[in-house]
Amino acid sequence: PLHSGPLGCGPIVSGLSTAIEAAKGAARNQKERNFTMATIGTFISTANGFTGSVKTLNLNVKTVTFSPAEGDNEKGPDFRIFAGATEFGAAWKKTSREGRDYHSVK
């Protein structure tokens, strides 16, 4: 599954790129966890969400859109992720311990 997190992701600001990243490996020390991440997608903020592309060993989608999810479920996603008319993921707005906004994507 896709996953984005606070490490290595830029802030979610209109007009700036936001990277979707996948865990590649992890290194730990006693004080904090450090993760090595691989960028698998890049997105640009739009009026209704985000648009961009995703490329992995098994997946190469050139036009991916994050569309706001409808509904009032507290645990439901904030965005649904589409390739054309096919939904293939969802994203939730999160804030890191350092106070940075990001999206958790599955």
mmCIF file of N, CA and C in Angstrom:
data_model
loop_
_atom_site.group_PDB
_atom_site.id
_atom_site.type_symbol
_atom_site.label_atom_id
_atom_site.label_comp_id
_atom_site.label_asym_id
_atom_site.label_seq_id
_atom_site.Cartn_x
_atom_site.Cartn_y
_atom_site.Cartn_z
ATOM 1 N N PRO A 1 0.820 -1.202 0.000
ATOM 2 C CA PRO A 1 0.000 0.000 0.000
ATOM 3 C C PRO A 1 0.856 1.255 0.000
ATOM 4 N N LEU A 2 0.323 2.339 -0.507
ATOM 5 C CA LEU A 2 1.012 3.614 -0.507
ATOM 6 C C LEU A 2 0.947 4.214 0.876
ATOM 7 N N HIS A 3 1.963 4.992 1.211
ATOM 8 C CA HIS A 3 1.949 5.650 2.507
ATOM 9 C C HIS A 3 2.748 6.928 2.407
ATOM 10 N N SER A 4 2.225 8.007 2.897
ATOM 11 C CA SER A 4 3.018 9.218 2.993
ATOM 12 C C SER A 4 3.146 9.570 4.451
ATOM 13 N N GLY A 5 4.193 10.243 4.803
ATOM 14 C CA GLY A 5 4.393 10.580 6.198
ATOM 15 C C GLY A 5 5.117 11.889 6.338
ATOM 16 N N PRO A 6 5.357 12.299 7.560
ATOM 17 C CA PRO A 6 5.944 13.599 7.804
ATOM 18 C C PRO A 6 7.402 13.692 7.394
ATOM 19 N N LEU A 7 8.121 12.596 7.365
ATOM 20 C CA LEU A 7 9.539 12.642 7.058
ATOM 21 C C LEU A 7 9.742 12.732 5.558
ATOM 22 N N GLY A 8 10.392 13.785 5.097
ATOM 23 C CA GLY A 8 10.687 13.929 3.691
ATOM 24 C C GLY A 8 9.578 14.558 2.877
ATOM 25 N N CYS A 9 8.408 14.768 3.442
ATOM 26 C CA CYS A 9 7.304 15.371 2.698
ATOM 27 C C CYS A 9 7.301 16.868 2.936
ATOM 28 N N GLY A 10 7.020 17.602 1.890
ATOM 29 C CA GLY A 10 6.895 19.041 2.022
ATOM 30 C C GLY A 10 5.563 19.405 2.647
ATOM 31 N N PRO A 11 5.414 20.642 3.059
ATOM 32 C CA PRO A 11 4.143 21.082 3.626
ATOM 33 C C PRO A 11 3.061 21.080 2.564
ATOM 34 N N ILE A 12 1.828 20.916 2.977
ATOM 35 C CA ILE A 12 0.705 20.897 2.044
ATOM 36 C C ILE A 12 0.251 22.337 1.870
ATOM 37 N N VAL A 13 0.797 22.979 0.836
ATOM 38 C CA VAL A 13 0.519 24.375 0.557
ATOM 39 C C VAL A 13 0.147 24.480 -0.912
ATOM 40 N N SER A 14 -0.861 25.267 -1.231
ATOM 41 C CA SER A 14 -1.304 25.434 -2.610
ATOM 42 C C SER A 14 -0.138 25.814 -3.513
ATOM 43 N N GLY A 15 -0.006 25.094 -4.624
ATOM 44 C CA GLY A 15 1.024 25.400 -5.605
ATOM 45 C C GLY A 15 2.342 24.680 -5.397
ATOM 46 N N LEU A 16 2.552 24.059 -4.268
ATOM 47 C CA LEU A 16 3.795 23.350 -4.018
ATOM 48 C C LEU A 16 3.600 21.860 -4.200
ATOM 49 N N SER A 17 4.665 21.169 -4.564
ATOM 50 C CA SER A 17 4.591 19.719 -4.747
ATOM 51 C C SER A 17 4.581 19.017 -3.400
ATOM 52 N N THR A 18 3.839 17.937 -3.318
ATOM 53 C CA THR A 18 3.813 17.096 -2.132
ATOM 54 C C THR A 18 4.200 15.704 -2.567
ATOM 55 N N ALA A 19 5.155 15.109 -1.923
ATOM 56 C CA ALA A 19 5.625 13.787 -2.325
ATOM 57 C C ALA A 19 4.878 12.699 -1.570
ATOM 58 N N ILE A 20 4.536 11.651 -2.273
ATOM 59 C CA ILE A 20 4.009 10.433 -1.662
ATOM 60 C C ILE A 20 5.205 9.501 -1.554
ATOM 61 N N GLU A 21 5.408 8.951 -0.404
ATOM 62 C CA GLU A 21 6.599 8.151 -0.190
ATOM 63 C C GLU A 21 6.259 6.774 0.332
ATOM 64 N N ALA A 22 7.104 5.821 0.029
ATOM 65 C CA ALA A 22 6.942 4.452 0.503
ATOM 66 C C ALA A 22 8.133 4.094 1.383
ATOM 67 N N ALA A 23 7.861 3.346 2.430
ATOM 68 C CA ALA A 23 8.940 2.948 3.330
ATOM 69 C C ALA A 23 9.889 2.022 2.592
ATOM 70 N N LYS A 24 11.160 2.341 2.632
ATOM 71 C CA LYS A 24 12.178 1.540 1.969
ATOM 72 C C LYS A 24 13.001 0.774 3.008
ATOM 73 N N GLY A 25 13.159 1.345 4.129
ATOM 74 C CA GLY A 25 13.917 0.697 5.192
ATOM 75 C C GLY A 25 13.874 1.570 6.427
ATOM 76 N N ALA A 26 14.371 1.082 7.508
ATOM 77 C CA ALA A 26 14.336 1.877 8.729
ATOM 78 C C ALA A 26 15.615 1.666 9.521
ATOM 79 N N ALA A 27 16.078 2.733 10.107
ATOM 80 C CA ALA A 27 17.212 2.667 11.017
ATOM 81 C C ALA A 27 16.755 3.285 12.327
ATOM 82 N N ARG A 28 17.105 2.669 13.415
ATOM 83 C CA ARG A 28 16.662 3.171 14.714
ATOM 84 C C ARG A 28 17.854 3.507 15.593
ATOM 85 N N ASN A 29 17.699 4.552 16.378
ATOM 86 C CA ASN A 29 18.631 4.787 17.466
ATOM 87 C C ASN A 29 17.798 4.844 18.740
ATOM 88 N N GLN A 30 18.423 5.057 19.862
ATOM 89 C CA GLN A 30 17.692 4.960 21.120
ATOM 90 C C GLN A 30 16.750 6.134 21.355
ATOM 91 N N LYS A 31 17.015 7.310 20.788
ATOM 92 C CA LYS A 31 16.191 8.483 21.068
ATOM 93 C C LYS A 31 15.005 8.625 20.128
ATOM 94 N N GLU A 32 15.174 8.311 18.844
ATOM 95 C CA GLU A 32 14.089 8.494 17.887
ATOM 96 C C GLU A 32 14.237 7.521 16.731
ATOM 97 N N ARG A 33 13.147 7.365 15.961
ATOM 98 C CA ARG A 33 13.171 6.476 14.812
ATOM 99 C C ARG A 33 13.485 7.289 13.566
ATOM 100 N N ASN A 34 14.395 6.803 12.744
ATOM 101 C CA ASN A 34 14.728 7.432 11.471
ATOM 102 C C ASN A 34 14.351 6.480 10.351
ATOM 103 N N PHE A 35 13.711 6.985 9.312
ATOM 104 C CA PHE A 35 13.282 6.157 8.204
ATOM 105 C C PHE A 35 13.934 6.622 6.909
ATOM 106 N N THR A 36 14.351 5.683 6.097
ATOM 107 C CA THR A 36 14.793 5.969 4.749
ATOM 108 C C THR A 36 13.587 5.750 3.850
ATOM 109 N N MET A 37 13.224 6.754 3.066
ATOM 110 C CA MET A 37 12.021 6.684 2.247
ATOM 111 C C MET A 37 12.389 6.805 0.775
ATOM 112 N N ALA A 38 11.596 6.151 -0.081
ATOM 113 C CA ALA A 38 11.731 6.277 -1.531
ATOM 114 C C ALA A 38 10.519 7.032 -2.047
ATOM 115 N N THR A 39 10.737 8.030 -2.880
ATOM 116 C CA THR A 39 9.628 8.783 -3.446
ATOM 117 C C THR A 39 9.013 7.971 -4.571
ATOM 118 N N ILE A 40 7.715 7.699 -4.490
ATOM 119 C CA ILE A 40 7.025 6.927 -5.531
ATOM 120 C C ILE A 40 5.994 7.764 -6.260
ATOM 121 N N GLY A 41 5.818 9.022 -5.861
ATOM 122 C CA GLY A 41 4.858 9.883 -6.536
ATOM 123 C C GLY A 41 5.070 11.328 -6.188
ATOM 124 N N THR A 42 4.635 12.212 -7.093
ATOM 125 C CA THR A 42 4.725 13.646 -6.864
ATOM 126 C C THR A 42 3.395 14.263 -7.256
ATOM 127 N N PHE A 43 2.902 15.174 -6.435
ATOM 128 C CA PHE A 43 1.594 15.772 -6.637
ATOM 129 C C PHE A 43 1.656 17.278 -6.485
ATOM 130 N N ILE A 44 0.754 17.961 -7.182
ATOM 131 C CA ILE A 44 0.611 19.409 -7.104
ATOM 132 C C ILE A 44 -0.784 19.709 -6.570
ATOM 133 N N SER A 45 -0.871 20.683 -5.692
ATOM 134 C CA SER A 45 -2.155 21.099 -5.135
ATOM 135 C C SER A 45 -3.012 21.732 -6.229
ATOM 136 N N THR A 46 -4.307 21.366 -6.255
ATOM 137 C CA THR A 46 -5.272 21.948 -7.194
ATOM 138 C C THR A 46 -6.403 22.576 -6.393
ATOM 139 N N ALA A 47 -7.357 23.161 -7.077
ATOM 140 C CA ALA A 47 -8.499 23.787 -6.399
ATOM 141 C C ALA A 47 -9.320 22.764 -5.622
ATOM 142 N N ASN A 48 -9.378 21.508 -6.097
ATOM 143 C CA ASN A 48 -10.222 20.487 -5.458
ATOM 144 C C ASN A 48 -9.444 19.398 -4.748
ATOM 145 N N GLY A 49 -8.142 19.442 -4.703
ATOM 146 C CA GLY A 49 -7.360 18.376 -4.074
ATOM 147 C C GLY A 49 -5.942 18.386 -4.584
ATOM 148 N N PHE A 50 -5.519 17.280 -5.192
ATOM 149 C CA PHE A 50 -4.168 17.152 -5.719
ATOM 150 C C PHE A 50 -4.213 16.357 -7.016
ATOM 151 N N THR A 51 -3.232 16.567 -7.871
ATOM 152 C CA THR A 51 -3.080 15.772 -9.080
ATOM 153 C C THR A 51 -1.599 15.477 -9.278
ATOM 154 N N GLY A 52 -1.291 14.303 -9.838
ATOM 155 C CA GLY A 52 0.100 13.929 -10.051
ATOM 156 C C GLY A 52 0.218 12.541 -10.622
ATOM 157 N N SER A 53 1.325 11.866 -10.311
ATOM 158 C CA SER A 53 1.576 10.527 -10.843
ATOM 159 C C SER A 53 2.217 9.645 -9.776
ATOM 160 N N VAL A 54 2.086 8.316 -9.970
ATOM 161 C CA VAL A 54 2.668 7.319 -9.075
ATOM 162 C C VAL A 54 3.417 6.305 -9.929
ATOM 163 N N LYS A 55 4.654 5.980 -9.529
ATOM 164 C CA LYS A 55 5.420 4.982 -10.268
ATOM 165 C C LYS A 55 6.179 4.096 -9.281
ATOM 166 N N THR A 56 5.908 2.795 -9.362
ATOM 167 C CA THR A 56 6.625 1.785 -8.581
ATOM 168 C C THR A 56 7.065 0.689 -9.539
ATOM 169 N N LEU A 57 7.649 -0.378 -9.015
ATOM 170 C CA LEU A 57 8.027 -1.498 -9.875
ATOM 171 C C LEU A 57 6.820 -2.121 -10.559
ATOM 172 N N ASN A 58 5.676 -2.156 -9.876
ATOM 173 C CA ASN A 58 4.476 -2.801 -10.413
ATOM 174 C C ASN A 58 3.406 -1.833 -10.889
ATOM 175 N N LEU A 59 3.572 -0.556 -10.675
ATOM 176 C CA LEU A 59 2.518 0.417 -10.938
ATOM 177 C C LEU A 59 3.114 1.647 -11.607
ATOM 178 N N ASN A 60 2.491 2.093 -12.713
ATOM 179 C CA ASN A 60 2.910 3.321 -13.378
ATOM 180 C C ASN A 60 1.653 4.068 -13.823
ATOM 181 N N VAL A 61 1.163 4.953 -12.955
ATOM 182 C CA VAL A 61 -0.061 5.693 -13.223
ATOM 183 C C VAL A 61 0.319 7.152 -13.422
ATOM 184 N N LYS A 62 0.081 7.666 -14.648
ATOM 185 C CA LYS A 62 0.516 9.013 -14.997
ATOM 186 C C LYS A 62 -0.439 10.107 -14.541
ATOM 187 N N THR A 63 -1.720 9.797 -14.413
ATOM 188 C CA THR A 63 -2.677 10.804 -13.963
ATOM 189 C C THR A 63 -3.445 10.267 -12.765
ATOM 190 N N VAL A 64 -3.068 10.749 -11.587
ATOM 191 C CA VAL A 64 -3.702 10.358 -10.325
ATOM 192 C C VAL A 64 -4.300 11.616 -9.713
ATOM 193 N N THR A 65 -5.535 11.512 -9.206
ATOM 194 C CA THR A 65 -6.157 12.663 -8.561
ATOM 195 C C THR A 65 -6.608 12.315 -7.156
ATOM 196 N N PHE A 66 -6.436 13.253 -6.254
ATOM 197 C CA PHE A 66 -6.976 13.180 -4.895
ATOM 198 C C PHE A 66 -8.233 14.043 -4.923
ATOM 199 N N SER A 67 -9.396 13.440 -4.769
ATOM 200 C CA SER A 67 -10.665 14.173 -4.756
ATOM 201 C C SER A 67 -11.227 14.169 -3.344
ATOM 202 N N PRO A 68 -11.756 15.296 -2.867
ATOM 203 C CA PRO A 68 -12.320 15.323 -1.514
ATOM 204 C C PRO A 68 -13.395 14.251 -1.344
ATOM 205 N N ALA A 69 -13.327 13.546 -0.228
ATOM 206 C CA ALA A 69 -14.306 12.494 0.069
ATOM 207 C C ALA A 69 -15.588 13.126 0.579
ATOM 208 N N GLU A 70 -16.692 12.545 0.181
ATOM 209 C CA GLU A 70 -17.988 13.016 0.658
ATOM 210 C C GLU A 70 -18.387 12.219 1.889
ATOM 211 N N GLY A 71 -19.161 12.825 2.762
ATOM 212 C CA GLY A 71 -19.625 12.131 3.958
ATOM 213 C C GLY A 71 -19.085 12.774 5.212
ATOM 214 N N ASP A 72 -19.718 12.434 6.330
ATOM 215 C CA ASP A 72 -19.366 13.038 7.610
ATOM 216 C C ASP A 72 -18.764 12.047 8.593
ATOM 217 N N ASN A 73 -18.320 10.885 8.128
ATOM 218 C CA ASN A 73 -17.735 9.885 9.009
ATOM 219 C C ASN A 73 -16.396 10.391 9.544
ATOM 220 N N GLU A 74 -16.251 10.475 10.871
ATOM 221 C CA GLU A 74 -15.012 10.966 11.482
ATOM 222 C C GLU A 74 -13.796 10.145 11.092
ATOM 223 N N LYS A 75 -13.959 8.840 10.929
ATOM 224 C CA LYS A 75 -12.842 7.962 10.611
ATOM 225 C C LYS A 75 -12.675 7.749 9.108
ATOM 226 N N GLY A 76 -13.599 8.276 8.315
ATOM 227 C CA GLY A 76 -13.516 8.138 6.865
ATOM 228 C C GLY A 76 -12.391 8.985 6.303
ATOM 229 N N PRO A 77 -11.953 8.680 5.082
ATOM 230 C CA PRO A 77 -10.843 9.429 4.476
ATOM 231 C C PRO A 77 -11.247 10.858 4.131
ATOM 232 N N ASP A 78 -10.234 11.725 4.063
ATOM 233 C CA ASP A 78 -10.449 13.103 3.629
ATOM 234 C C ASP A 78 -10.435 13.196 2.105
ATOM 235 N N PHE A 79 -9.693 12.291 1.462
ATOM 236 C CA PHE A 79 -9.610 12.261 0.005
ATOM 237 C C PHE A 79 -9.746 10.830 -0.488
ATOM 238 N N ARG A 80 -10.319 10.675 -1.667
ATOM 239 C CA ARG A 80 -10.332 9.404 -2.394
ATOM 240 C C ARG A 80 -9.359 9.572 -3.546
ATOM 241 N N ILE A 81 -8.601 8.518 -3.868
ATOM 242 C CA ILE A 81 -7.567 8.595 -4.890
ATOM 243 C C ILE A 81 -8.020 7.822 -6.120
ATOM 244 N N PHE A 82 -7.973 8.505 -7.277
ATOM 245 C CA PHE A 82 -8.464 7.927 -8.523
ATOM 246 C C PHE A 82 -7.400 7.934 -9.606
ATOM 247 N N ALA A 83 -7.453 6.912 -10.464
ATOM 248 C CA ALA A 83 -6.754 6.871 -11.745
ATOM 249 C C ALA A 83 -7.876 6.768 -12.768
ATOM 250 N N GLY A 84 -8.187 7.864 -13.443
ATOM 251 C CA GLY A 84 -9.361 7.892 -14.308
ATOM 252 C C GLY A 84 -10.601 7.767 -13.443
ATOM 253 N N ALA A 85 -11.465 6.782 -13.760
ATOM 254 C CA ALA A 85 -12.677 6.551 -12.979
ATOM 255 C C ALA A 85 -12.491 5.477 -11.905
ATOM 256 N N THR A 86 -11.282 4.901 -11.826
ATOM 257 C CA THR A 86 -11.014 3.814 -10.882
ATOM 258 C C THR A 86 -10.439 4.337 -9.573
ATOM 259 N N GLU A 87 -11.131 4.059 -8.475
ATOM 260 C CA GLU A 87 -10.616 4.431 -7.155
ATOM 261 C C GLU A 87 -9.617 3.374 -6.717
ATOM 262 N N PHE A 88 -8.402 3.797 -6.349
ATOM 263 C CA PHE A 88 -7.418 2.817 -5.904
ATOM 264 C C PHE A 88 -6.718 3.195 -4.603
ATOM 265 N N GLY A 89 -7.255 4.157 -3.872
ATOM 266 C CA GLY A 89 -6.671 4.502 -2.588
ATOM 267 C C GLY A 89 -7.474 5.564 -1.869
ATOM 268 N N ALA A 90 -7.003 5.925 -0.678
ATOM 269 C CA ALA A 90 -7.629 6.956 0.135
ATOM 270 C C ALA A 90 -6.554 7.657 0.958
ATOM 271 N N ALA A 91 -6.831 8.905 1.368
ATOM 272 C CA ALA A 91 -5.858 9.680 2.145
ATOM 273 C C ALA A 91 -6.550 10.372 3.313
ATOM 274 N N TRP A 92 -5.849 10.421 4.438
ATOM 275 C CA TRP A 92 -6.332 11.080 5.651
ATOM 276 C C TRP A 92 -5.379 12.212 6.005
ATOM 277 N N LYS A 93 -5.916 13.370 6.393
ATOM 278 C CA LYS A 93 -5.080 14.489 6.841
ATOM 279 C C LYS A 93 -4.521 14.155 8.214
ATOM 280 N N LYS A 94 -3.225 14.391 8.391
ATOM 281 C CA LYS A 94 -2.549 14.125 9.663
ATOM 282 C C LYS A 94 -1.616 15.290 9.986
ATOM 283 N N THR A 95 -1.148 15.334 11.222
ATOM 284 C CA THR A 95 -0.143 16.297 11.661
ATOM 285 C C THR A 95 0.944 15.544 12.409
ATOM 286 N N SER A 96 2.198 15.811 12.055
ATOM 287 C CA SER A 96 3.323 15.134 12.707
ATOM 288 C C SER A 96 3.530 15.677 14.116
ATOM 289 N N ARG A 97 4.364 15.013 14.869
ATOM 290 C CA ARG A 97 4.691 15.477 16.231
ATOM 291 C C ARG A 97 5.352 16.847 16.199
ATOM 292 N N GLU A 98 6.025 17.134 15.075
ATOM 293 C CA GLU A 98 6.698 18.422 14.913
ATOM 294 C C GLU A 98 5.737 19.511 14.443
ATOM 295 N N GLY A 99 4.461 19.167 14.197
ATOM 296 C CA GLY A 99 3.463 20.137 13.790
ATOM 297 C C GLY A 99 3.316 20.310 12.285
ATOM 298 N N ARG A 100 3.941 19.441 11.489
ATOM 299 C CA ARG A 100 3.845 19.525 10.031
ATOM 300 C C ARG A 100 2.638 18.734 9.526
ATOM 301 N N ASP A 101 1.882 19.328 8.600
ATOM 302 C CA ASP A 101 0.727 18.652 8.002
ATOM 303 C C ASP A 101 1.187 17.725 6.895
ATOM 304 N N TYR A 102 0.525 16.558 6.776
ATOM 305 C CA TYR A 102 0.800 15.605 5.705
ATOM 306 C C TYR A 102 -0.426 14.744 5.494
ATOM 307 N N HIS A 103 -0.389 13.868 4.495
ATOM 308 C CA HIS A 103 -1.487 12.933 4.237
ATOM 309 C C HIS A 103 -0.989 11.506 4.415
ATOM 310 N N SER A 104 -1.747 10.718 5.136
ATOM 311 C CA SER A 104 -1.485 9.286 5.254
ATOM 312 C C SER A 104 -2.293 8.608 4.158
ATOM 313 N N VAL A 105 -1.615 7.877 3.266
ATOM 314 C CA VAL A 105 -2.248 7.322 2.071
ATOM 315 C C VAL A 105 -2.195 5.812 2.117
ATOM 316 N N LYS A 106 -3.327 5.195 1.786
ATOM 317 C CA LYS A 106 -3.399 3.734 1.692
ATOM 318 C C LYS A 106 -4.035 3.365 0.374
#
